[in-house]
Amino acid sequence: MIATRVGESIPKNTEHAVSVCLPKWADVVGYEEGDERVIGSLTTGYPRFFIHKSVRRLCDLIAEQYAMKDEICLCFPSYLVAKRCREYIMVKSANVESKCKKIRILQLATPRESTEAETNTPECKIAAVFFPQELFPLAKQYWQHSGEILSSRLAEYVVERLFPQVAQEDDEATKVNKNFIETRYGRNLDFAFAGRAKDILRNRIAHKVVETDDKDVATNVFLYPSGMASIFTAHRLLLNYDHVRVKRLKTIGDVPEPIGYGEPYLKTVMFGFPYTDTLSILKKFNHTYFLGMGDSSAMEELIKILTSGEQILGVFMEAPSNPLLKMGDIVRLKELSEKYGFFIVIDETVSGFVNIDVLPYCDIVCSSLTKIFSGDSNVIAGSMVVNPTSRIHDFAVSFLNDRNKNEDLLWYEDAIYLERNSRDFVERAKKINSITEDLLSKILLKEESSEGLFEKVYFPNITSEETKSNYDRVKLKDGGYGGLISLVFKEEMSARAFYDNLDLNKGPSLGTNFTLVCPYTILAHYAEMDDVAQYGVVKNLVRISVGLETFEELQRIFDKALTAARSASKN
């Protein structure tokens, strides 16, 4: 079921889908430029960028009942998250003209159910941040960058219990249809088993990331409402670790919950060109060195920083990077971290737990479980694994288990869907590895020549010799190179024709069970294309996330699109 109508959900007819259909190159450009033709057609979108209609409905209902004059609100999954959002708005709005700088937080809780039904309908608490309309872009920035978002399923749950009269107005047939669609992929655990679902997820992740028989290994795994929230929390964890040093330097008193914003916190390093919001976290919540090439030249830059005498708090990197599929020298980074005392945080979302083992070379592994771990593109979540041998382990586990600093914000229903979706993630990932290799060797690499359409094909075993060597050092014996490919076309008209004629799902996200395509640079970096081009992230880049379709089906689809691209090039 390929989505073809601009703005419809991917997958089609999916209430909590995490991707949205942008079927033509012009649609992607229109989306970035705010074209009403596109924006007005959106029924959903990636949840950190597009506030789901269920969340908007909850915000509107709360604002209608509790907002003061000229106020709007945005809801978050806890009071602590709302406080962090408020702090972000207050710091970043210093130069924003506003009628009222007062930002209020209101915590709301769903009614306690009877003892008999309590396991099936748990009490939950959310928090609404109230602010003037002109400050909404800053609140939305926090929502997007931190990833500490309110789940669309949680929003529906809260509406049903806090505003039952509104929920009752919903058409019963619509409710039945939604429930049918939600359960079409397979059988879920009952709501009463939500806690058990989280335990299963932690164990499923732990025993794939850490090859051990230790039954307690899952105590080092933590779940989040998005992959970005795990990275944000890792950064916040490091800042809190640095807080002891900062307290000695400060003369203005204690800071109870630092989240950055500048000196005197130690700087971090972004090693390699990352997904856009990872860099935003490091820049907007602290200071960072951006070593965007992520190769041997970047390693030399890092060594210069370290040998200058400057102390670094941590190095963040993707393994491999998105979208250029470059792999830095993780082994060398580990050696430097032991010598100079910094920490390493690795986001392995693109490769997945199935293909590489990076935990021995870092302190924290983050991942977006929204991607291949789930595959069905209908739930958003993330994970963090703390290396049991890391010198930050005890502090990290204590911090992450302290409910005054870190919370389990993955909503029960999302955990239930994620548990169901991920039961076969190892088999799916290995199958996608194989299909991707065939697609490359039998079709795409033929176009990477002087006569072909592509300037460059990016994939971990062909991006460069350096990348392949670095990747292979951490690749598991039965692992592969993942399902992500980036194609750089020689001409924009060819890229456009290829994209427009590719009969596959086209929209944001990756790691789905179906092939998903997007013109990555336009979608992620439209306002800064000249800046990112210096790192190889160019306008004519089309990213392909390979799914579970048969090779024969993909061959037919790609042949058609490549033929259209060649025709456009000749014209």
PDB file of C-alpha atoms in Angstrom, residues 128-387:
ATOM      1  CA  ALA A 128       0.995  22.051  30.025  1.00  0.00           C
ATOM      2  CA  VAL A 129       3.319  24.995  29.443  1.00  0.00           C
ATOM      3  CA  PHE A 130       1.426  28.285  28.905  1.00  0.00           C
ATOM      4  CA  PHE A 131       3.059  31.179  27.041  1.00  0.00           C
ATOM      5  CA  PRO A 132       2.247  34.039  24.642  1.00  0.00           C
ATOM      6  CA  GLN A 133       1.710  33.086  20.984  1.00  0.00           C
ATOM      7  CA  GLU A 134       4.949  34.758  19.859  1.00  0.00           C
ATOM      8  CA  LEU A 135       6.983  32.350  22.004  1.00  0.00           C
ATOM      9  CA  PHE A 136       5.527  29.247  20.367  1.00  0.00           C
ATOM     10  CA  PRO A 137       8.520  28.811  17.969  1.00  0.00           C
ATOM     11  CA  LEU A 138      10.825  28.453  20.986  1.00  0.00           C
ATOM     12  CA  ALA A 139       8.529  25.938  22.676  1.00  0.00           C
ATOM     13  CA  LYS A 140       8.394  24.008  19.410  1.00  0.00           C
ATOM     14  CA  GLN A 141      12.198  24.098  19.206  1.00  0.00           C
ATOM     15  CA  TYR A 142      12.425  22.421  22.591  1.00  0.00           C
ATOM     16  CA  TRP A 143       9.834  19.842  21.533  1.00  0.00           C
ATOM     17  CA  GLN A 144      11.779  19.061  18.343  1.00  0.00           C
ATOM     18  CA  HIS A 145      15.359  19.134  19.629  1.00  0.00           C
ATOM     19  CA  SER A 146      14.857  17.422  22.978  1.00  0.00           C
ATOM     20  CA  GLY A 147      12.489  14.750  21.673  1.00  0.00           C
ATOM     21  CA  GLU A 148      10.755  14.737  25.072  1.00  0.00           C
ATOM     22  CA  ILE A 149       7.400  14.786  23.351  1.00  0.00           C
ATOM     23  CA  LEU A 150       3.900  13.826  24.335  1.00  0.00           C
ATOM     24  CA  SER A 151       2.856  10.686  22.482  1.00  0.00           C
ATOM     25  CA  SER A 152      -0.231  10.881  20.274  1.00  0.00           C
ATOM     26  CA  ARG A 153      -1.543   7.720  21.958  1.00  0.00           C
ATOM     27  CA  LEU A 154      -1.016   9.309  25.374  1.00  0.00           C
ATOM     28  CA  ALA A 155      -2.832  12.443  24.190  1.00  0.00           C
ATOM     29  CA  GLU A 156      -5.858  10.366  23.170  1.00  0.00           C
ATOM     30  CA  TYR A 157      -5.795   8.539  26.508  1.00  0.00           C
ATOM     31  CA  VAL A 158      -5.758  11.843  28.430  1.00  0.00           C
ATOM     32  CA  VAL A 159      -8.564  13.372  26.347  1.00  0.00           C
ATOM     33  CA  GLU A 160     -10.766  10.351  26.992  1.00  0.00           C
ATOM     34  CA  ARG A 161     -10.284  10.690  30.757  1.00  0.00           C
ATOM     35  CA  LEU A 162     -10.015  14.439  31.335  1.00  0.00           C
ATOM     36  CA  PHE A 163     -12.560  15.471  28.707  1.00  0.00           C
ATOM     37  CA  PRO A 164     -14.949  12.492  28.476  1.00  0.00           C
ATOM     38  CA  GLN A 165     -17.775  14.621  27.141  1.00  0.00           C
ATOM     39  CA  VAL A 166     -15.634  15.557  24.137  1.00  0.00           C
ATOM     40  CA  ALA A 167     -14.383  12.025  23.596  1.00  0.00           C
ATOM     41  CA  GLN A 168     -17.952  10.723  23.620  1.00  0.00           C
ATOM     42  CA  GLU A 169     -18.761  12.957  20.671  1.00  0.00           C
ATOM     43  CA  ASP A 170     -16.356  10.997  18.473  1.00  0.00           C
ATOM     44  CA  ASP A 171     -18.096   8.732  16.009  1.00  0.00           C
ATOM     45  CA  GLU A 172     -18.220   5.140  17.330  1.00  0.00           C
ATOM     46  CA  ALA A 173     -17.619   3.685  13.886  1.00  0.00           C
ATOM     47  CA  THR A 174     -14.479   5.801  13.607  1.00  0.00           C
ATOM     48  CA  LYS A 175     -13.233   4.458  16.941  1.00  0.00           C
ATOM     49  CA  VAL A 176     -13.802   0.859  15.851  1.00  0.00           C
ATOM     50  CA  ASN A 177     -12.037   1.491  12.550  1.00  0.00           C
ATOM     51  CA  LYS A 178      -9.063   3.087  14.310  1.00  0.00           C
ATOM     52  CA  ASN A 179      -8.783   0.128  16.664  1.00  0.00           C
ATOM     53  CA  PHE A 180      -8.903  -2.312  13.753  1.00  0.00           C
ATOM     54  CA  ILE A 181      -6.143  -0.451  11.900  1.00  0.00           C
ATOM     55  CA  GLU A 182      -4.008  -0.194  15.040  1.00  0.00           C
ATOM     56  CA  THR A 183      -4.113  -3.960  15.558  1.00  0.00           C
ATOM     57  CA  ARG A 184      -3.820  -5.044  11.906  1.00  0.00           C
ATOM     58  CA  TYR A 185      -0.112  -5.862  12.216  1.00  0.00           C
ATOM     59  CA  GLY A 186      -0.545  -8.543  14.859  1.00  0.00           C
ATOM     60  CA  ARG A 187      -1.679  -9.263  18.369  1.00  0.00           C
ATOM     61  CA  ASN A 188      -0.782  -6.862  21.182  1.00  0.00           C
ATOM     62  CA  LEU A 189      -0.236  -7.544  24.832  1.00  0.00           C
ATOM     63  CA  ASP A 190      -3.127  -6.363  26.999  1.00  0.00           C
ATOM     64  CA  PHE A 191      -2.785  -2.947  28.667  1.00  0.00           C
ATOM     65  CA  ALA A 192      -2.317  -4.735  31.990  1.00  0.00           C
ATOM     66  CA  PHE A 193       0.985  -6.103  30.671  1.00  0.00           C
ATOM     67  CA  ALA A 194       2.461  -2.711  29.745  1.00  0.00           C
ATOM     68  CA  GLY A 195       5.115  -2.928  32.454  1.00  0.00           C
ATOM     69  CA  ARG A 196       6.008  -6.389  31.255  1.00  0.00           C
ATOM     70  CA  ALA A 197       6.282  -5.063  27.687  1.00  0.00           C
ATOM     71  CA  LYS A 198       8.934  -2.584  28.834  1.00  0.00           C
ATOM     72  CA  ASP A 199      10.860  -5.333  30.607  1.00  0.00           C
ATOM     73  CA  ILE A 200      10.772  -7.405  27.433  1.00  0.00           C
ATOM     74  CA  LEU A 201      12.036  -4.445  25.393  1.00  0.00           C
ATOM     75  CA  ARG A 202      14.921  -3.780  27.776  1.00  0.00           C
ATOM     76  CA  ASN A 203      15.955  -7.415  27.722  1.00  0.00           C
ATOM     77  CA  ARG A 204      15.546  -7.651  23.955  1.00  0.00           C
ATOM     78  CA  ILE A 205      17.875  -4.682  23.508  1.00  0.00           C
ATOM     79  CA  ALA A 206      20.317  -5.667  26.243  1.00  0.00           C
ATOM     80  CA  HIS A 207      20.946  -9.187  25.046  1.00  0.00           C
ATOM     81  CA  LYS A 208      21.508  -7.991  21.492  1.00  0.00           C
ATOM     82  CA  VAL A 209      23.854  -5.170  22.470  1.00  0.00           C
ATOM     83  CA  VAL A 210      25.752  -7.044  25.189  1.00  0.00           C
ATOM     84  CA  GLU A 211      26.653 -10.676  24.507  1.00  0.00           C
ATOM     85  CA  THR A 212      26.267 -12.014  28.042  1.00  0.00           C
ATOM     86  CA  ASP A 213      24.275 -14.385  30.210  1.00  0.00           C
ATOM     87  CA  ASP A 214      24.055 -11.763  32.976  1.00  0.00           C
ATOM     88  CA  LYS A 215      20.400 -11.517  33.941  1.00  0.00           C
ATOM     89  CA  ASP A 216      20.911  -7.990  35.308  1.00  0.00           C
ATOM     90  CA  VAL A 217      22.316  -6.548  32.073  1.00  0.00           C
ATOM     91  CA  ALA A 218      18.926  -4.959  31.273  1.00  0.00           C
ATOM     92  CA  THR A 219      19.390  -2.621  34.244  1.00  0.00           C
ATOM     93  CA  ASN A 220      21.750  -0.661  31.967  1.00  0.00           C
ATOM     94  CA  VAL A 221      19.021  -0.114  29.342  1.00  0.00           C
ATOM     95  CA  PHE A 222      16.716   2.919  29.514  1.00  0.00           C
ATOM     96  CA  LEU A 223      13.709   3.737  27.322  1.00  0.00           C
ATOM     97  CA  TYR A 224      12.610   7.127  25.948  1.00  0.00           C
ATOM     98  CA  PRO A 225       9.705   8.661  23.993  1.00  0.00           C
ATOM     99  CA  SER A 226      12.022   9.178  20.977  1.00  0.00           C
ATOM    100  CA  GLY A 227      15.547   8.441  19.816  1.00  0.00           C
ATOM    101  CA  MET A 228      16.395  12.128  20.093  1.00  0.00           C
ATOM    102  CA  ALA A 229      15.278  12.119  23.735  1.00  0.00           C
ATOM    103  CA  SER A 230      17.910   9.470  24.464  1.00  0.00           C
ATOM    104  CA  ILE A 231      20.633  11.656  22.906  1.00  0.00           C
ATOM    105  CA  PHE A 232      19.310  14.720  24.728  1.00  0.00           C
ATOM    106  CA  THR A 233      19.365  12.814  28.014  1.00  0.00           C
ATOM    107  CA  ALA A 234      22.892  11.553  27.359  1.00  0.00           C
ATOM    108  CA  HIS A 235      24.013  15.160  26.886  1.00  0.00           C
ATOM    109  CA  ARG A 236      22.137  16.265  30.003  1.00  0.00           C
ATOM    110  CA  LEU A 237      23.733  13.395  31.925  1.00  0.00           C
ATOM    111  CA  LEU A 238      27.226  14.547  30.924  1.00  0.00           C
ATOM    112  CA  LEU A 239      26.449  18.136  31.918  1.00  0.00           C
ATOM    113  CA  ASN A 240      25.251  16.956  35.305  1.00  0.00           C
ATOM    114  CA  TYR A 241      28.435  14.919  35.704  1.00  0.00           C
ATOM    115  CA  ASP A 242      30.384  18.116  34.957  1.00  0.00           C
ATOM    116  CA  HIS A 243      28.224  19.988  37.449  1.00  0.00           C
ATOM    117  CA  VAL A 244      30.533  19.174  40.379  1.00  0.00           C
ATOM    118  CA  ARG A 245      33.391  20.976  38.638  1.00  0.00           C
ATOM    119  CA  VAL A 246      31.086  23.834  37.637  1.00  0.00           C
ATOM    120  CA  LYS A 247      29.877  24.320  41.221  1.00  0.00           C
ATOM    121  CA  ARG A 248      33.443  25.007  42.296  1.00  0.00           C
ATOM    122  CA  LEU A 249      33.721  27.711  39.636  1.00  0.00           C
ATOM    123  CA  LYS A 250      30.372  29.412  40.088  1.00  0.00           C
ATOM    124  CA  THR A 251      30.053  32.363  42.393  1.00  0.00           C
ATOM    125  CA  ILE A 252      26.307  32.820  42.064  1.00  0.00           C
ATOM    126  CA  GLY A 253      25.210  29.720  43.910  1.00  0.00           C
ATOM    127  CA  ASP A 254      24.001  26.262  43.114  1.00  0.00           C
ATOM    128  CA  VAL A 255      22.306  25.310  39.840  1.00  0.00           C
ATOM    129  CA  PRO A 256      19.886  22.480  40.655  1.00  0.00           C
ATOM    130  CA  GLU A 257      19.368  21.043  37.164  1.00  0.00           C
ATOM    131  CA  PRO A 258      21.802  22.407  34.575  1.00  0.00           C
ATOM    132  CA  ILE A 259      20.958  21.865  30.930  1.00  0.00           C
ATOM    133  CA  GLY A 260      23.715  23.945  29.429  1.00  0.00           C
ATOM    134  CA  TYR A 261      23.525  27.247  27.582  1.00  0.00           C
ATOM    135  CA  GLY A 262      27.251  27.948  27.704  1.00  0.00           C
ATOM    136  CA  GLU A 263      30.296  28.457  29.880  1.00  0.00           C
ATOM    137  CA  PRO A 264      31.630  27.298  32.196  1.00  0.00           C
ATOM    138  CA  TYR A 265      30.604  23.798  31.124  1.00  0.00           C
ATOM    139  CA  LEU A 266      33.215  21.836  29.210  1.00  0.00           C
ATOM    140  CA  LYS A 267      32.657  21.684  25.460  1.00  0.00           C
ATOM    141  CA  THR A 268      31.535  18.627  23.574  1.00  0.00           C
ATOM    142  CA  VAL A 269      32.661  17.471  20.120  1.00  0.00           C
ATOM    143  CA  MET A 270      30.399  16.402  17.266  1.00  0.00           C
ATOM    144  CA  PHE A 271      32.542  14.001  15.264  1.00  0.00           C
ATOM    145  CA  GLY A 272      31.181  13.646  11.744  1.00  0.00           C
ATOM    146  CA  PHE A 273      28.180  15.156   9.983  1.00  0.00           C
ATOM    147  CA  PRO A 274      25.133  14.062  11.995  1.00  0.00           C
ATOM    148  CA  TYR A 275      21.389  14.122  11.801  1.00  0.00           C
ATOM    149  CA  THR A 276      20.405  17.773  12.220  1.00  0.00           C
ATOM    150  CA  ASP A 277      18.885  17.737  15.724  1.00  0.00           C
ATOM    151  CA  THR A 278      21.859  16.020  17.342  1.00  0.00           C
ATOM    152  CA  LEU A 279      24.036  18.972  16.384  1.00  0.00           C
ATOM    153  CA  SER A 280      21.284  21.366  17.489  1.00  0.00           C
ATOM    154  CA  ILE A 281      21.310  19.829  20.975  1.00  0.00           C
ATOM    155  CA  LEU A 282      25.065  20.248  21.325  1.00  0.00           C
ATOM    156  CA  LYS A 283      24.996  23.823  19.994  1.00  0.00           C
ATOM    157  CA  LYS A 284      21.864  25.184  21.661  1.00  0.00           C
ATOM    158  CA  PHE A 285      22.312  23.608  25.095  1.00  0.00           C
ATOM    159  CA  ASN A 286      26.066  24.110  25.384  1.00  0.00           C
ATOM    160  CA  HIS A 287      29.115  24.806  23.186  1.00  0.00           C
ATOM    161  CA  THR A 288      30.577  22.277  20.771  1.00  0.00           C
ATOM    162  CA  TYR A 289      33.328  21.712  18.258  1.00  0.00           C
ATOM    163  CA  PHE A 290      31.823  20.518  14.985  1.00  0.00           C
ATOM    164  CA  LEU A 291      34.283  18.220  13.163  1.00  0.00           C
ATOM    165  CA  GLY A 292      31.925  17.551  10.294  1.00  0.00           C
ATOM    166  CA  MET A 293      34.107  15.462   7.985  1.00  0.00           C
ATOM    167  CA  GLY A 294      34.287  12.640  10.527  1.00  0.00           C
ATOM    168  CA  ASP A 295      37.394  11.119   8.935  1.00  0.00           C
ATOM    169  CA  SER A 296      41.164  11.027   9.536  1.00  0.00           C
ATOM    170  CA  SER A 297      41.417  14.782   8.954  1.00  0.00           C
ATOM    171  CA  ALA A 298      38.749  15.351  11.625  1.00  0.00           C
ATOM    172  CA  MET A 299      40.680  13.028  13.939  1.00  0.00           C
ATOM    173  CA  GLU A 300      43.748  15.226  13.478  1.00  0.00           C
ATOM    174  CA  GLU A 301      41.631  18.283  14.382  1.00  0.00           C
ATOM    175  CA  LEU A 302      40.409  16.523  17.516  1.00  0.00           C
ATOM    176  CA  ILE A 303      43.955  15.602  18.540  1.00  0.00           C
ATOM    177  CA  LYS A 304      45.024  19.254  18.132  1.00  0.00           C
ATOM    178  CA  ILE A 305      42.218  20.329  20.471  1.00  0.00           C
ATOM    179  CA  LEU A 306      43.150  17.695  23.033  1.00  0.00           C
ATOM    180  CA  THR A 307      46.905  18.351  22.907  1.00  0.00           C
ATOM    181  CA  SER A 308      46.299  22.084  23.302  1.00  0.00           C
ATOM    182  CA  GLY A 309      45.428  21.354  26.903  1.00  0.00           C
ATOM    183  CA  GLU A 310      41.686  21.980  26.595  1.00  0.00           C
ATOM    184  CA  GLN A 311      39.591  19.441  28.445  1.00  0.00           C
ATOM    185  CA  ILE A 312      36.660  17.985  26.485  1.00  0.00           C
ATOM    186  CA  LEU A 313      33.523  16.650  28.151  1.00  0.00           C
ATOM    187  CA  GLY A 314      32.398  14.185  25.487  1.00  0.00           C
ATOM    188  CA  VAL A 315      32.474  13.176  21.836  1.00  0.00           C
ATOM    189  CA  PHE A 316      29.223  12.396  20.044  1.00  0.00           C
ATOM    190  CA  MET A 317      29.150  10.487  16.763  1.00  0.00           C
ATOM    191  CA  GLU A 318      26.883   8.396  14.554  1.00  0.00           C
ATOM    192  CA  ALA A 319      27.904   4.905  13.464  1.00  0.00           C
ATOM    193  CA  PRO A 320      27.626   5.256  10.549  1.00  0.00           C
ATOM    194  CA  SER A 321      26.572   8.832   9.847  1.00  0.00           C
ATOM    195  CA  ASN A 322      23.295   9.933   8.287  1.00  0.00           C
ATOM    196  CA  PRO A 323      23.079  10.535   5.328  1.00  0.00           C
ATOM    197  CA  LEU A 324      26.655   9.989   4.074  1.00  0.00           C
ATOM    198  CA  LEU A 325      27.175   6.585   5.712  1.00  0.00           C
ATOM    199  CA  LYS A 326      30.670   7.502   6.895  1.00  0.00           C
ATOM    200  CA  MET A 327      32.211   5.653   9.824  1.00  0.00           C
ATOM    201  CA  GLY A 328      34.772   7.336  12.060  1.00  0.00           C
ATOM    202  CA  ASP A 329      37.626   5.486  13.718  1.00  0.00           C
ATOM    203  CA  ILE A 330      35.874   4.354  16.894  1.00  0.00           C
ATOM    204  CA  VAL A 331      38.879   2.372  18.102  1.00  0.00           C
ATOM    205  CA  ARG A 332      41.151   5.429  17.923  1.00  0.00           C
ATOM    206  CA  LEU A 333      38.504   7.548  19.665  1.00  0.00           C
ATOM    207  CA  LYS A 334      38.438   5.032  22.491  1.00  0.00           C
ATOM    208  CA  GLU A 335      42.217   5.254  22.864  1.00  0.00           C
ATOM    209  CA  LEU A 336      42.047   9.053  23.009  1.00  0.00           C
ATOM    210  CA  SER A 337      39.205   9.003  25.530  1.00  0.00           C
ATOM    211  CA  GLU A 338      41.265   6.838  27.876  1.00  0.00           C
ATOM    212  CA  LYS A 339      44.246   9.166  27.536  1.00  0.00           C
ATOM    213  CA  TYR A 340      42.420  12.498  27.806  1.00  0.00           C
ATOM    214  CA  GLY A 341      39.444  11.585  29.969  1.00  0.00           C
ATOM    215  CA  PHE A 342      36.434  12.439  27.796  1.00  0.00           C
ATOM    216  CA  PHE A 343      33.336  10.307  27.285  1.00  0.00           C
ATOM    217  CA  ILE A 344      31.987   8.843  24.034  1.00  0.00           C
ATOM    218  CA  VAL A 345      28.298   8.731  23.044  1.00  0.00           C
ATOM    219  CA  ILE A 346      27.462   6.776  19.888  1.00  0.00           C
ATOM    220  CA  ASP A 347      24.178   6.823  17.990  1.00  0.00           C
ATOM    221  CA  GLU A 348      23.986   3.508  16.139  1.00  0.00           C
ATOM    222  CA  THR A 349      20.477   4.005  14.702  1.00  0.00           C
ATOM    223  CA  VAL A 350      21.518   3.661  11.046  1.00  0.00           C
ATOM    224  CA  SER A 351      23.350   0.348  11.461  1.00  0.00           C
ATOM    225  CA  GLY A 352      21.213  -1.162  14.178  1.00  0.00           C
ATOM    226  CA  PHE A 353      22.015  -3.600  16.975  1.00  0.00           C
ATOM    227  CA  VAL A 354      22.092  -6.442  14.458  1.00  0.00           C
ATOM    228  CA  ASN A 355      25.074  -5.271  12.427  1.00  0.00           C
ATOM    229  CA  ILE A 356      27.724  -3.709  14.667  1.00  0.00           C
ATOM    230  CA  ASP A 357      28.981  -3.878  18.251  1.00  0.00           C
ATOM    231  CA  VAL A 358      30.162  -0.447  19.419  1.00  0.00           C
ATOM    232  CA  LEU A 359      29.475  -0.656  23.164  1.00  0.00           C
ATOM    233  CA  PRO A 360      33.060  -1.751  24.038  1.00  0.00           C
ATOM    234  CA  TYR A 361      34.346   1.469  22.449  1.00  0.00           C
ATOM    235  CA  CYS A 362      32.037   3.987  24.085  1.00  0.00           C
ATOM    236  CA  ASP A 363      30.336   4.920  27.319  1.00  0.00           C
ATOM    237  CA  ILE A 364      26.769   5.267  26.054  1.00  0.00           C
ATOM    238  CA  VAL A 365      24.927   3.864  23.033  1.00  0.00           C
ATOM    239  CA  CYS A 366      21.790   5.683  21.888  1.00  0.00           C
ATOM    240  CA  SER A 367      19.308   4.471  19.310  1.00  0.00           C
ATOM    241  CA  SER A 368      16.027   5.431  17.710  1.00  0.00           C
ATOM    242  CA  LEU A 369      13.743   2.433  18.196  1.00  0.00           C
ATOM    243  CA  THR A 370      11.344   4.144  15.788  1.00  0.00           C
ATOM    244  CA  LYS A 371      13.456   2.800  12.926  1.00  0.00           C
ATOM    245  CA  ILE A 372      14.358  -0.818  12.086  1.00  0.00           C
ATOM    246  CA  PHE A 373      13.715  -2.046  15.656  1.00  0.00           C
ATOM    247  CA  SER A 374      10.046  -1.188  15.143  1.00  0.00           C
ATOM    248  CA  GLY A 375       9.838  -1.168  11.358  1.00  0.00           C
ATOM    249  CA  ASP A 376       6.095  -0.550  11.155  1.00  0.00           C
ATOM    250  CA  SER A 377       6.372   3.263  11.223  1.00  0.00           C
ATOM    251  CA  ASN A 378       3.567   3.578  13.761  1.00  0.00           C
ATOM    252  CA  VAL A 379       5.357   4.246  17.050  1.00  0.00           C
ATOM    253  CA  ILE A 380       8.172   6.560  18.139  1.00  0.00           C
ATOM    254  CA  ALA A 381      10.659   5.576  20.872  1.00  0.00           C
ATOM    255  CA  GLY A 382      14.320   5.500  21.788  1.00  0.00           C
ATOM    256  CA  SER A 383      16.813   3.704  24.004  1.00  0.00           C
ATOM    257  CA  MET A 384      20.052   4.313  25.844  1.00  0.00           C
ATOM    258  CA  VAL A 385      22.505   1.603  26.908  1.00  0.00           C
ATOM    259  CA  VAL A 386      25.180   2.454  29.483  1.00  0.00           C
ATOM    260  CA  ASN A 387      28.416   0.489  29.167  1.00  0.00           C
TER     261      ASN A 387
END
